[in-house]
Amino acid sequence: MRWNRGRIVSLVKLHAWQTVSRAKSLREFLLDARRYWSLSTPSSNSALAKLDARQLECQVTKDYHRIEKGLALASPKRPFGADAHSRLQVALPKDRTPLLKDEAFASHAATAIDALKRWNDSGQIDDVVSPVAASLPTFDIDEDNLTAFFESRRSVRAFDPTQPVDPTVVMKAVRLAGNSPSVCNRQAWKAHLFTGKNDVARIMRHQSGNRGFGPDAAGVLIVTANVELFSGSGERNQRWIDGGLFAMSLVYALHGLGIATCMLNWSKGNKPSDALRAEAGLEKSEDIVVLIAVGHPIEDHRVARSPRRSLTDTFVHHSA
């Protein structure tokens, strides 16, 4: 192979670009790691008595939910839960309960401990801590309606700027989406709603995928996950999973309540994320999962075709 000067220069430039790109990626990974370890909840039992507000909430929720899950098994062990009980006693003596932002967490822990004691002592399961499923609300929806509901939801990019969104309806959707599953029931998500042309515009400026339609949206949601509610290296990515589950539930809840949405990707580095946190007044501990444009579509609006992959590509049955 003959090497000319132009080819050598091109290869040198390519190598330099790859080196810079890798260095940038490494820097982002290191910043991510430093952020997670500085804000997440310590996983060591020796730190239990020193946890602050949100971190205390994380540990308390993990352990009272361990008791709830144990009592929901078909055949719970008896006795069980000694470790969870011990950690709750260390992490949450009465003089530390004021640290919790919501006193309900202390109540949840106390009732779980009482239920655990009742089970271990007498074999009785508490119907409040681990209710019988038949006591939950029931619903009746046929397959055709279910299919239509899922297949009728599309991302809208043609909002009517004259139609506002009722914040109380968005609140209803957030409440419904709050039923999404999360690791140890920690529910680390939060939805920030911004309405009004100026506020929507200043938030949208931080996200490049809304050009051509973003300013016409009646509002924009920022979905976040609180890093303080996660613990240990094994949960380093869990906030994106839990936040994504909540965000998906939220757009379907909004769809059911008659509000159109468009998911706005937030694949950004630490500097843009810091800038949006500052712009939106978010807490330092809130990681940005996704932005969601909300509003009402114009009449006869169009949507992207968005063909779906076939089941042969997305489903595998691993039978015995």
Short mmCIF file of N, CA and C in Angstrom, two decimals, residues 28-41 43 58 62 183 186 188 225-243 270 285-289:
data_model
loop_
_atom_site.label_atom_id
_atom_site.label_comp_id
_atom_site.label_asym_id
_atom_site.label_seq_id
_atom_site.Cartn_x
_atom_site.Cartn_y
_atom_site.Cartn_z
N GLU A 28 -16.55 12.36 31.46
CA GLU A 28 -17.96 12.28 31.84
C GLU A 28 -18.20 11.10 32.78
N PHE A 29 -17.58 9.95 32.49
CA PHE A 29 -17.74 8.79 33.36
C PHE A 29 -17.23 9.09 34.77
N LEU A 30 -16.09 9.76 34.85
CA LEU A 30 -15.52 10.08 36.16
C LEU A 30 -16.39 11.08 36.91
N LEU A 31 -16.94 12.07 36.19
CA LEU A 31 -17.85 13.02 36.82
C LEU A 31 -19.12 12.33 37.30
N ASP A 32 -19.63 11.40 36.49
CA ASP A 32 -20.80 10.63 36.89
C ASP A 32 -20.52 9.85 38.18
N ALA A 33 -19.34 9.21 38.22
CA ALA A 33 -18.99 8.41 39.39
C ALA A 33 -18.85 9.28 40.63
N ARG A 34 -18.19 10.42 40.48
CA ARG A 34 -18.01 11.32 41.63
C ARG A 34 -19.37 11.84 42.12
N ARG A 35 -20.25 12.18 41.18
CA ARG A 35 -21.58 12.67 41.55
C ARG A 35 -22.36 11.59 42.31
N TYR A 36 -22.32 10.36 41.79
CA TYR A 36 -23.08 9.29 42.42
C TYR A 36 -22.57 8.99 43.81
N TRP A 37 -21.26 8.87 43.96
CA TRP A 37 -20.71 8.50 45.26
C TRP A 37 -20.82 9.62 46.29
N SER A 38 -20.87 10.85 45.83
CA SER A 38 -20.98 11.97 46.78
C SER A 38 -22.41 12.21 47.24
N LEU A 39 -23.41 11.78 46.45
CA LEU A 39 -24.80 12.09 46.77
C LEU A 39 -25.64 10.87 47.14
N SER A 40 -25.27 9.69 46.68
CA SER A 40 -26.09 8.50 46.95
C SER A 40 -25.96 8.08 48.41
N THR A 41 -26.83 7.20 48.83
CA THR A 41 -26.85 6.73 50.22
C THR A 41 -25.76 5.70 50.46
N SER A 43 -23.94 2.48 51.57
CA SER A 43 -24.53 1.15 51.72
C SER A 43 -24.02 0.41 52.95
N CYS A 58 -34.25 6.79 52.10
CA CYS A 58 -33.87 5.66 51.23
C CYS A 58 -33.74 4.37 52.04
N LYS A 62 -36.28 1.06 52.01
CA LYS A 62 -35.77 -0.26 51.63
C LYS A 62 -36.15 -1.32 52.66
N VAL A 183 -37.54 0.37 42.47
CA VAL A 183 -36.71 -0.49 43.31
C VAL A 183 -37.05 -0.25 44.78
N ARG A 186 -39.06 2.88 46.31
CA ARG A 186 -38.50 4.17 46.73
C ARG A 186 -39.09 5.37 46.01
N ALA A 188 -38.37 7.41 43.51
CA ALA A 188 -37.40 8.51 43.54
C ALA A 188 -37.70 9.60 42.52
N ALA A 225 -34.94 12.06 38.80
CA ALA A 225 -34.81 11.00 39.80
C ALA A 225 -33.78 11.44 40.82
N ASN A 226 -34.09 11.27 42.10
CA ASN A 226 -33.22 11.75 43.16
C ASN A 226 -32.14 10.72 43.48
N VAL A 227 -30.89 11.08 43.22
CA VAL A 227 -29.78 10.15 43.39
C VAL A 227 -29.60 9.74 44.85
N GLU A 228 -30.06 10.55 45.79
CA GLU A 228 -29.91 10.23 47.21
C GLU A 228 -30.73 9.02 47.62
N LEU A 229 -31.71 8.65 46.80
CA LEU A 229 -32.58 7.53 47.13
C LEU A 229 -32.07 6.20 46.56
N PHE A 230 -30.79 6.18 46.16
CA PHE A 230 -30.17 4.96 45.66
C PHE A 230 -28.89 4.71 46.42
N SER A 231 -28.49 3.44 46.45
CA SER A 231 -27.40 3.06 47.33
C SER A 231 -26.53 1.97 46.70
N GLY A 232 -25.23 2.13 46.81
CA GLY A 232 -24.30 1.09 46.39
C GLY A 232 -24.07 1.06 44.89
N SER A 233 -22.99 0.42 44.47
CA SER A 233 -22.61 0.39 43.07
C SER A 233 -23.63 -0.34 42.21
N GLY A 234 -24.32 -1.32 42.78
CA GLY A 234 -25.30 -2.07 42.00
C GLY A 234 -26.49 -1.25 41.57
N GLU A 235 -26.75 -0.12 42.25
CA GLU A 235 -27.89 0.73 41.90
C GLU A 235 -27.48 1.98 41.14
N ARG A 236 -26.26 2.00 40.63
CA ARG A 236 -25.76 3.22 40.00
C ARG A 236 -26.57 3.64 38.76
N ASN A 237 -27.22 2.68 38.09
CA ASN A 237 -28.02 3.00 36.91
C ASN A 237 -29.52 2.91 37.17
N GLN A 238 -29.90 2.53 38.39
CA GLN A 238 -31.32 2.25 38.67
C GLN A 238 -32.19 3.51 38.57
N ARG A 239 -31.62 4.67 38.84
CA ARG A 239 -32.45 5.87 38.80
C ARG A 239 -32.98 6.15 37.39
N TRP A 240 -32.20 5.78 36.37
CA TRP A 240 -32.68 5.98 35.01
C TRP A 240 -33.79 4.98 34.68
N ILE A 241 -33.69 3.78 35.23
CA ILE A 241 -34.73 2.76 35.01
C ILE A 241 -36.03 3.19 35.68
N ASP A 242 -35.95 3.53 36.96
CA ASP A 242 -37.15 3.93 37.70
C ASP A 242 -37.75 5.21 37.12
N GLY A 243 -36.88 6.17 36.79
CA GLY A 243 -37.37 7.42 36.20
C GLY A 243 -38.02 7.19 34.85
N ASN A 270 -22.55 16.34 31.88
CA ASN A 270 -22.74 16.95 33.20
C ASN A 270 -22.92 18.47 33.13
N SER A 285 -29.35 17.14 43.81
CA SER A 285 -29.45 15.68 43.83
C SER A 285 -30.39 15.12 42.76
N GLU A 286 -31.05 15.97 41.99
CA GLU A 286 -31.99 15.50 40.97
C GLU A 286 -31.28 15.26 39.65
N ASP A 287 -31.33 14.03 39.16
CA ASP A 287 -30.82 13.70 37.84
C ASP A 287 -31.94 13.85 36.83
N ILE A 288 -31.65 14.45 35.71
CA ILE A 288 -32.67 14.70 34.68
C ILE A 288 -32.82 13.46 33.82
N VAL A 289 -34.02 12.91 33.81
CA VAL A 289 -34.29 11.68 33.06
C VAL A 289 -34.79 12.00 31.65
#
